[in-house]
Coordinates of C-alpha atoms and ligand atoms in Angstrom, one line a residue:
X13 CA -204.0 -188.3 26.9
X14 CA -203.1 -189.3 30.5
X15 CA -206.0 -190.5 32.6
X16 CA -207.0 -188.2 35.4
X17 CA -205.7 -190.2 38.2
X18 CA -202.2 -190.4 36.7
X19 CA -201.4 -186.8 37.5
X20 CA -201.2 -185.6 41.1
X21 CA -201.1 -181.8 41.8
X22 CA -200.3 -180.5 45.3
X23 CA -201.6 -177.2 46.5
X24 CA -202.3 -175.5 49.9
X25 CA -203.6 -171.9 49.7
X26 CA -201.8 -171.1 53.0
X27 CA -198.5 -171.2 51.2
X28 CA -199.3 -168.2 49.1
X29 CA -200.2 -166.0 52.1
X30 CA -196.8 -165.6 53.7
X31 CA -194.9 -162.4 53.1
X32 CA -191.1 -162.2 52.9
X33 CA -191.2 -158.4 53.3
X34 CA -191.8 -155.3 51.2
X35 CA -188.6 -155.2 49.1
X36 CA -188.0 -158.9 48.9
X37 CA -188.3 -160.3 45.3
X38 CA -189.8 -163.7 46.5
X39 CA -193.5 -163.3 46.4
X40 CA -195.3 -166.5 47.4
X41 CA -198.5 -164.9 46.2
X42 CA -197.4 -166.1 42.7
X43 CA -198.5 -169.5 43.9
X44 CA -202.1 -168.3 44.4
X45 CA -202.0 -166.6 41.0
X46 CA -200.7 -169.8 39.4
X47 CA -203.4 -171.9 41.1
X48 CA -206.2 -169.5 40.1
X49 CA -205.0 -169.6 36.5
X50 CA -204.9 -173.4 36.6
X51 CA -208.5 -173.3 37.9
X52 CA -209.6 -170.7 35.4
X53 CA -208.4 -173.0 32.6
X54 CA -210.3 -175.9 34.3
X55 CA -207.1 -178.0 34.5
X56 CA -208.2 -179.2 37.9
X57 CA -210.8 -181.4 36.2
X58 CA -208.0 -183.3 34.5
X59 CA -205.9 -184.2 37.5
X60 CA -206.1 -185.2 41.1
X61 CA -205.7 -182.2 43.5
X62 CA -204.2 -182.9 46.9
X63 CA -203.6 -180.7 49.9
X64 CA -200.1 -181.7 51.0
X65 CA -199.5 -182.8 54.6
X66 CA -197.4 -180.4 56.6
X67 CA -194.0 -182.1 56.9
X68 CA -193.0 -183.0 60.4
X69 CA -189.7 -181.8 61.9
X70 CA -188.5 -185.4 61.9
X71 CA -189.1 -185.6 58.2
X72 CA -187.3 -182.3 57.6
X73 CA -184.4 -183.7 59.6
X74 CA -183.9 -186.6 57.2
X75 CA -181.7 -184.1 55.4
X76 CA -181.3 -181.0 57.6
X77 CA -179.6 -180.9 60.9
X78 CA -182.0 -181.3 63.8
X79 CA -180.8 -178.1 65.5
X80 CA -181.4 -176.0 62.3
X81 CA -184.9 -177.5 61.9
X82 CA -185.6 -176.8 65.6
X83 CA -184.4 -173.2 65.2
X84 CA -186.6 -172.6 62.2
X85 CA -189.5 -174.0 64.2
X86 CA -188.9 -171.7 67.2
X87 CA -187.8 -168.4 65.7
X88 CA -190.4 -165.6 65.1
X89 CA -190.1 -162.0 63.9
X90 CA -190.7 -160.9 67.5
X91 CA -188.0 -163.0 69.1
X92 CA -185.3 -162.9 66.4
X93 CA -183.5 -159.9 68.0
X94 CA -182.6 -162.3 70.9
X95 CA -180.8 -164.7 68.6
X96 CA -178.2 -162.7 66.6
X97 CA -175.6 -165.5 66.7
X98 CA -178.0 -168.2 65.6
X99 CA -179.3 -166.0 62.8
X100 CA -175.8 -165.6 61.5
X101 CA -175.0 -169.2 61.9
X102 CA -178.0 -170.3 59.9
X103 CA -177.7 -167.6 57.4
X104 CA -181.1 -166.0 58.2
X105 CA -181.6 -162.3 57.7
X106 CA -181.6 -160.3 54.6
X107 CA -182.0 -162.9 51.7
X108 CA -183.7 -165.4 54.0
X109 CA -185.7 -163.3 56.4
X110 CA -187.7 -164.6 59.4
X111 CA -191.3 -163.9 58.8
X112 CA -194.7 -164.9 60.3
X113 CA -195.5 -168.5 59.7
X114 CA -192.1 -169.3 58.2
X115 CA -192.0 -172.8 59.6
X116 CA -195.5 -173.7 58.4
X117 CA -194.6 -172.3 55.0
X118 CA -191.6 -174.7 54.9
X119 CA -193.7 -177.6 56.2
X120 CA -196.3 -177.1 53.4
X121 CA -193.9 -176.8 50.4
X122 CA -191.7 -179.6 51.7
X123 CA -194.8 -181.8 52.5
X124 CA -196.0 -181.4 48.9
X125 CA -192.7 -182.6 47.5
X126 CA -192.5 -185.5 49.9
X127 CA -196.1 -186.5 49.2
X128 CA -195.4 -186.3 45.5
X129 CA -192.5 -188.7 45.9
X130 CA -194.5 -191.1 47.9
X131 CA -197.3 -191.2 45.4
X132 CA -194.8 -191.9 42.7
X133 CA -193.1 -194.6 44.8
X134 CA -196.4 -196.3 45.3
X135 CA -197.4 -196.0 41.7
X136 CA -200.4 -193.9 42.5
X137 CA -199.6 -191.5 39.7
X138 CA -197.2 -191.1 36.8
X139 CA -196.5 -187.4 37.3
X140 CA -196.7 -185.2 40.4
X141 CA -196.6 -181.4 40.4
X142 CA -195.8 -179.2 43.3
X143 CA -195.3 -175.6 42.1
X144 CA -194.7 -174.4 45.7
X145 CA -191.6 -176.6 45.9
X146 CA -188.2 -176.4 44.2
X147 CA -186.2 -174.5 46.8
X148 CA -182.9 -175.8 45.6
X149 CA -180.4 -173.6 47.4
X150 CA -181.1 -174.6 51.0
X151 CA -178.3 -176.5 52.7
X152 CA -178.1 -179.1 55.4
X153 CA -177.5 -176.6 58.2
X154 CA -178.4 -173.2 56.7
X155 CA -180.8 -171.2 54.6
X156 CA -179.6 -169.8 51.3
X157 CA -181.0 -167.8 48.4
X158 CA -184.6 -167.4 49.7
X159 CA -184.6 -171.2 50.5
X160 CA -184.9 -172.6 54.0
X161 CA -185.8 -176.3 53.7
X162 CA -184.6 -178.2 50.6
X163 CA -187.7 -180.0 49.6
X164 CA -186.0 -181.4 46.5
X165 CA -183.4 -183.2 48.5
X166 CA -186.2 -184.6 50.8
X167 CA -188.2 -185.7 47.8
X168 CA -185.2 -187.4 46.2
X169 CA -184.3 -189.2 49.5
X170 CA -187.9 -190.5 49.5
X171 CA -187.6 -191.7 45.8
X172 CA -184.3 -193.4 46.6
X173 CA -186.2 -195.8 48.9
X174 CA -187.8 -197.3 45.8
X175 CA -185.5 -196.4 43.0
X176 CA -181.9 -197.3 42.4
X177 CA -181.1 -194.1 40.5
X178 CA -182.8 -190.7 40.5
X179 CA -182.2 -188.1 38.0
X180 CA -182.5 -184.4 39.0
X181 CA -182.8 -181.7 36.4
X182 CA -182.8 -178.0 37.2
X183 CA -183.7 -175.3 34.7
X184 CA -183.8 -172.4 37.2
X185 CA -181.6 -169.5 36.1
X186 CA -179.6 -170.1 39.3
X187 CA -177.3 -173.1 39.9
X188 CA -179.0 -175.9 41.8
X189 CA -176.2 -175.9 44.4
X190 CA -178.1 -177.3 47.4
X191 CA -179.3 -180.4 45.6
X192 CA -175.9 -180.9 43.9
X193 CA -174.0 -180.6 47.2
X194 CA -176.4 -183.1 49.0
X195 CA -175.6 -185.8 46.4
X196 CA -172.1 -184.8 45.3
X197 CA -170.5 -188.0 46.6
X198 CA -173.0 -190.6 45.3
X199 CA -173.8 -192.2 42.0
X200 CA -177.4 -192.9 43.1
X201 CA -178.5 -189.4 42.1
X202 CA -177.4 -187.6 39.0
X203 CA -177.8 -183.8 39.2
X204 CA -178.0 -181.8 36.0
X205 CA -178.2 -178.0 36.3
X206 CA -178.6 -175.5 33.5
X207 CA -177.9 -172.0 34.8
X208 CA -176.3 -168.6 34.4
X209 CA -172.6 -168.7 35.5
X210 CA -170.1 -165.9 35.9
X211 CA -170.2 -162.2 36.7
X212 CA -170.6 -163.1 40.4
X213 CA -174.1 -164.3 39.6
X214 CA -175.7 -166.1 42.6
X215 CA -174.7 -168.6 44.0
X216 CA -171.3 -168.5 42.2
X217 CA -171.0 -172.3 41.8
X218 CA -171.8 -174.5 38.8
X219 CA -168.8 -174.5 36.6
X220 CA -168.7 -177.3 33.9
X221 CA -165.6 -178.7 35.7
X222 CA -167.7 -179.5 38.9
X223 CA -168.6 -183.1 38.2
X224 CA -168.9 -184.8 41.6
X225 CA -166.4 -186.6 43.7
X226 CA -165.6 -190.1 45.0
X227 CA -168.5 -192.4 44.1
X228 CA -170.3 -189.4 42.7
X229 CA -167.6 -188.5 40.2
X230 CA -169.2 -187.7 36.8
X231 CA -172.7 -187.9 38.4
X232 CA -173.0 -184.1 38.8
X233 CA -173.4 -182.2 35.5
X234 CA -173.2 -178.5 35.2
X235 CA -174.2 -176.5 32.1
X236 CA -173.0 -172.9 32.7
X237 CA -174.6 -170.4 30.4
X238 CA -174.2 -166.7 29.7
X239 CA -176.8 -164.0 29.5
X240 CA -179.5 -163.9 26.9
X241 CA -179.8 -167.6 25.9
X242 CA -182.8 -168.0 23.6
X243 CA -185.3 -170.8 23.0
X244 CA -183.5 -172.4 20.1
X245 CA -180.1 -172.7 21.6
X246 CA -181.4 -173.7 25.0
X247 CA -183.7 -176.3 23.7
X248 CA -181.1 -177.9 21.4
X249 CA -178.6 -178.1 24.2
X250 CA -181.1 -179.3 26.8
X251 CA -182.4 -182.1 24.6
X252 CA -179.0 -183.3 23.4
X253 CA -177.7 -183.5 27.0
X254 CA -180.8 -184.9 28.7
X255 CA -181.3 -187.6 26.0
X256 CA -177.7 -188.8 26.5
X257 CA -178.0 -188.6 30.3
X258 CA -181.2 -190.8 30.3
X259 CA -179.6 -193.2 27.9
X260 CA -176.5 -193.5 30.0
X261 CA -177.9 -193.3 33.5
X262 CA -181.3 -195.1 33.1
X263 CA -183.0 -193.3 36.0
X264 CA -185.9 -194.9 37.8
X265 CA -187.4 -191.5 38.6
X266 CA -186.8 -188.0 37.4
X267 CA -187.3 -184.8 39.3
X268 CA -187.5 -181.5 37.4
X269 CA -187.1 -178.2 39.1
X270 CA -188.8 -175.7 36.8
X271 CA -187.7 -172.4 38.1
X272 CA -189.4 -169.7 36.1
X273 CA -186.6 -167.1 36.6
X274 CA -185.0 -168.4 33.4
X275 CA -187.8 -166.7 31.5
X276 CA -187.2 -163.5 29.5
X277 CA -188.0 -160.4 31.6
X278 CA -187.6 -162.0 35.0
X279 CA -186.8 -159.5 37.8
X280 CA -183.7 -161.4 38.8
X281 CA -182.9 -163.6 35.8
X282 CA -181.0 -162.8 32.6
X283 CA -182.0 -165.5 30.1
X284 CA -184.3 -164.9 27.2
X285 CA -186.6 -167.9 27.1
X286 CA -190.3 -167.7 26.2
X287 CA -192.7 -169.8 28.1
X288 CA -192.9 -172.2 25.2
X289 CA -189.1 -172.5 25.2
X290 CA -189.2 -173.1 29.0
X291 CA -191.9 -175.7 28.7
X292 CA -189.9 -177.8 26.1
X293 CA -187.9 -179.1 29.1
X294 CA -191.0 -181.1 30.0
X295 CA -190.4 -183.6 27.3
X296 CA -189.0 -185.7 30.0
X297 CA -190.1 -185.7 33.7
X298 CA -191.7 -187.5 36.5
X299 CA -191.9 -185.1 39.4
X300 CA -192.1 -181.4 38.8
X301 CA -191.6 -178.6 41.2
X302 CA -191.5 -174.8 40.9
X303 CA -188.5 -172.9 42.0
X304 CA -187.4 -169.3 41.4
X305 CA -189.4 -166.8 39.4
X306 CA -189.7 -163.2 40.3
X307 CA -192.0 -161.6 37.7
X308 CA -195.0 -163.1 39.2
X309 CA -197.6 -162.8 36.4
X310 CA -195.1 -164.6 34.2
X311 CA -194.5 -167.3 36.8
X312 CA -198.3 -167.9 36.9
X313 CA -198.4 -168.0 33.1
X314 CA -195.4 -170.3 32.8
X315 CA -196.5 -172.9 35.4
X316 CA -200.1 -172.9 34.0
X317 CA -198.9 -173.5 30.5
X318 CA -196.6 -176.3 31.9
X319 CA -199.4 -177.9 33.8
X320 CA -201.4 -177.8 30.5
X321 CA -198.5 -179.4 28.6
X322 CA -198.3 -182.2 31.2
X323 CA -202.0 -182.8 30.9
X324 CA -201.9 -182.6 27.1
X325 CA -204.5 -179.8 27.3
X326 CA -205.0 -177.0 24.7
X327 CA -205.1 -173.6 26.5
X328 CA -206.7 -170.6 24.7
X329 CA -204.3 -167.7 24.6
X330 CA -206.8 -165.3 26.0
X331 CA -206.7 -165.6 29.8
X332 CA -210.1 -166.5 31.3
X333 CA -211.7 -164.4 34.0
X334 CA -210.2 -165.1 37.4
X335 CA -209.4 -163.4 40.7
X336 CA -206.1 -162.0 39.5
X337 CA -207.0 -161.1 36.0
X338 CA -205.8 -157.6 36.3
X339 CA -202.2 -158.7 36.8
X340 CA -202.3 -159.9 33.2
X341 CA -203.0 -156.5 31.7
X342 CA -202.7 -155.0 29.2
X343 CA -202.9 -157.9 26.7
X344 CA -204.4 -160.7 29.0
X345 CA -202.6 -163.3 26.9
X346 CA -201.1 -166.5 28.2
X347 CA -198.1 -166.7 25.9
X348 CA -195.2 -164.4 26.4
X349 CA -192.5 -163.5 23.9
X350 CA -188.8 -163.6 24.4
X351 CA -187.2 -160.2 24.1
X352 CA -184.8 -158.4 21.9
X353 CA -181.8 -159.3 23.9
X354 CA -178.4 -160.3 22.8
X355 CA -177.5 -164.0 23.2
X356 CA -174.0 -163.9 24.7
X357 CA -173.7 -167.7 24.2
X358 CA -171.8 -168.2 21.0
X359 CA -172.2 -171.4 19.0
X360 CA -168.5 -172.2 19.8
X361 CA -169.1 -171.7 23.5
X362 CA -172.2 -173.9 23.6
X363 CA -170.6 -176.6 21.6
X364 CA -167.5 -176.7 23.9
X365 CA -169.8 -177.0 26.9
X366 CA -171.7 -179.7 25.2
X367 CA -168.6 -181.7 24.4
X368 CA -167.3 -181.5 27.9
X369 CA -170.6 -182.7 29.3
X370 CA -170.8 -185.6 26.8
X371 CA -167.2 -186.5 27.6
X372 CA -168.0 -186.8 31.3
X373 CA -171.0 -189.0 30.4
X374 CA -168.8 -191.2 28.3
X375 CA -166.6 -191.8 31.4
X376 CA -169.6 -193.4 33.1
X377 CA -169.4 -196.9 31.8
X378 CA -172.9 -198.0 32.6
X379 CA -175.7 -197.3 35.0
X380 CA -174.6 -198.1 38.5
X381 CA -176.5 -200.9 40.3
X382 CA -177.6 -200.9 43.9
X383 CA -178.8 -203.9 45.9
X384 CA -182.0 -202.8 47.5
X385 CA -183.2 -205.5 49.9
X386 CA -185.4 -203.5 52.1
X387 CA -187.5 -200.4 51.6
X388 CA -187.4 -198.2 54.7
X389 CA -190.7 -196.8 56.1
X390 CA -192.2 -193.6 54.7
X391 CA -192.1 -191.8 58.0
X392 CA -195.8 -191.2 58.2
X393 CA -196.8 -190.4 61.7
X394 CA -200.5 -191.2 62.2
X395 CA -201.1 -188.3 64.7
X396 CA -202.3 -185.6 62.3
X397 CA -203.5 -182.2 63.1
X398 CA -207.3 -181.9 63.5
X399 CA -207.6 -179.3 60.7
X400 CA -206.2 -181.7 58.1
X401 CA -209.1 -184.0 57.5
X402 CA -208.9 -183.9 53.8
X403 CA -205.2 -184.7 53.7
X404 CA -205.9 -187.3 56.3
X405 CA -208.4 -189.2 54.1
X406 CA -206.0 -189.2 51.3
X407 CA -203.3 -190.4 53.5
X408 CA -205.4 -193.3 54.7
X409 CA -205.9 -194.4 51.1
X410 CA -202.3 -193.9 50.4
X411 CA -201.3 -195.9 53.4
X412 CA -203.7 -198.6 52.4
X413 CA -202.4 -198.7 48.9
X414 CA -199.0 -199.0 50.3
X415 CA -199.8 -202.1 52.2
X416 CA -199.9 -204.0 48.9
X417 CA -196.2 -204.6 48.3
X418 CA -195.4 -205.4 44.7
X419 CA -192.4 -207.3 43.7
X420 CA -191.7 -205.0 40.8
X421 CA -191.3 -202.0 43.1
X422 CA -187.9 -203.4 44.1
X423 CA -184.9 -202.8 42.1
X424 CA -184.1 -205.8 40.1
X425 CA -180.9 -205.2 38.2
X426 CA -180.4 -203.0 35.2
X427 CA -183.9 -203.6 33.8
X428 CA -185.2 -201.2 36.4
X429 CA -186.3 -198.7 33.8
X430 CA -189.7 -197.3 34.8
X431 CA -189.1 -193.8 33.8
X432 CA -191.5 -191.3 32.3
X433 CA -190.9 -191.9 28.7
X434 CA -192.7 -195.2 29.0
X435 CA -195.4 -194.8 31.5
X436 CA -195.8 -191.0 31.7
X437 CA -197.8 -189.0 29.4
Ligands
ZN30 ZN1 -183.6 -169.0 40.8

C-alpha cells in the first residue's frame, strides 16, 4: 500500500460551481459529486489533499498565445456581444461558451495539473490526481470541444523540465488532438490516444496513420476504434500497446487522461466500457487527470473507483451517504455494468490496428536521449492572492523542498527510468 504522502490529490470546490449553460453537456458539477464521493469513502484520509494555485496568465502563456490568454481573461458574458470577430477567431461560442468566471475556472484546473507536475518533479509524491483537468482539445490559439486551456500540455511542459521523455496516454472517447498537436514534432513526448474514429465523430482526427512528423515521427500513436468496444477487447489492446510503448520509449513520467466518456451509457460517448474496464488503464501511470464524461453520476463513480484503485483501497459497492446520494438512485451502487451493445470492432480490425502500432514502435530504434544541463525555473510568482493562504503554505513547503537540488533529478543517460512501475503504487 502506498504511503499517504505519496499520492497528491488536487481539488478546489470553486471549479464545480461554474455553469456552461442549460443545454451544454459539460457539467463541472460532476467534479463536486466526485469529490463528495471520494470523501464519503474516506479516501481523503489516505492521500494528501491540496487546493491548487490559480495558474497565472504568464503560466498559461507557456503554451497558449498571449493574446488568446488575455482575451479569455477579459471576456465576460455581458461584454461578449462587442467582440464578435474575436469570438470567431478564438472559436468561442456554442461548444465553448463564455460564462461567468470562465477564466478563473481555467486557472484552477490548469493550476492543479501544473502543481501536480511540480510535485512529481520534486519527488514530493509518486502519483498526482487532478480530476478537474484533462481538457485535451484546447489549442495554442483557440478553444475547442469544451476545452479552453490545455492543462495537459502545460503539465507536460513542466515535466519536461526534469524528464527527458514524457509519455501521454489518453483514454477519453475523443481523440486527444490538442496534446498530440502540441508535441507532434518532438520525440520528447510520446502521445498515445485510444478513441472513437470515423462517422464524423469529434474532432475527426486520430487515424492510425497519424504518427508524428520530423523529430516526432513515430512518437504519436493513434488507436482508432469503432462503437461498442467492450472491457475485454479494450483491456487486451491497451495493455499490449502500452507495455510495448513503455519498453521502447522508457518514459521518465507518465500522464494519463482518464476521460470518463468512454464508459458505457455516456451522453456523448459510444463505447461500452464498465468502470472496472476503464480503471484497468491505471495499471501504469504517474499523473492522472479527468477529461470528458457527460453522464455525471457515472463520472463521479468512475473517478472515485479509480482514486480507490490508485490508493489500493477496497470500496464497498453500496454508496455511503453523501450530499449527492440521490443522483445514484435507484440502486445506489458504485459499480456499473457495460450494456448490451454490439461491439463493432472485429478481431481482425483490432489485430490490424495493433500490428500497425507495433510496427511504428519497431521503427523507433531506442529511447531518444536529451542533454539536460539546466532545469528552468518553475514560474512560481511569490505574489499570491490573499484568499489563498492554504495553497500558500503548501507552496512555501514546496519551494523549500525544491531548494534541495538532487543530482538524480537530472537526466543522466538511458538509465533515467524512474517511472511508476518502480516507485509508484
Ligand atoms: Zn471526450
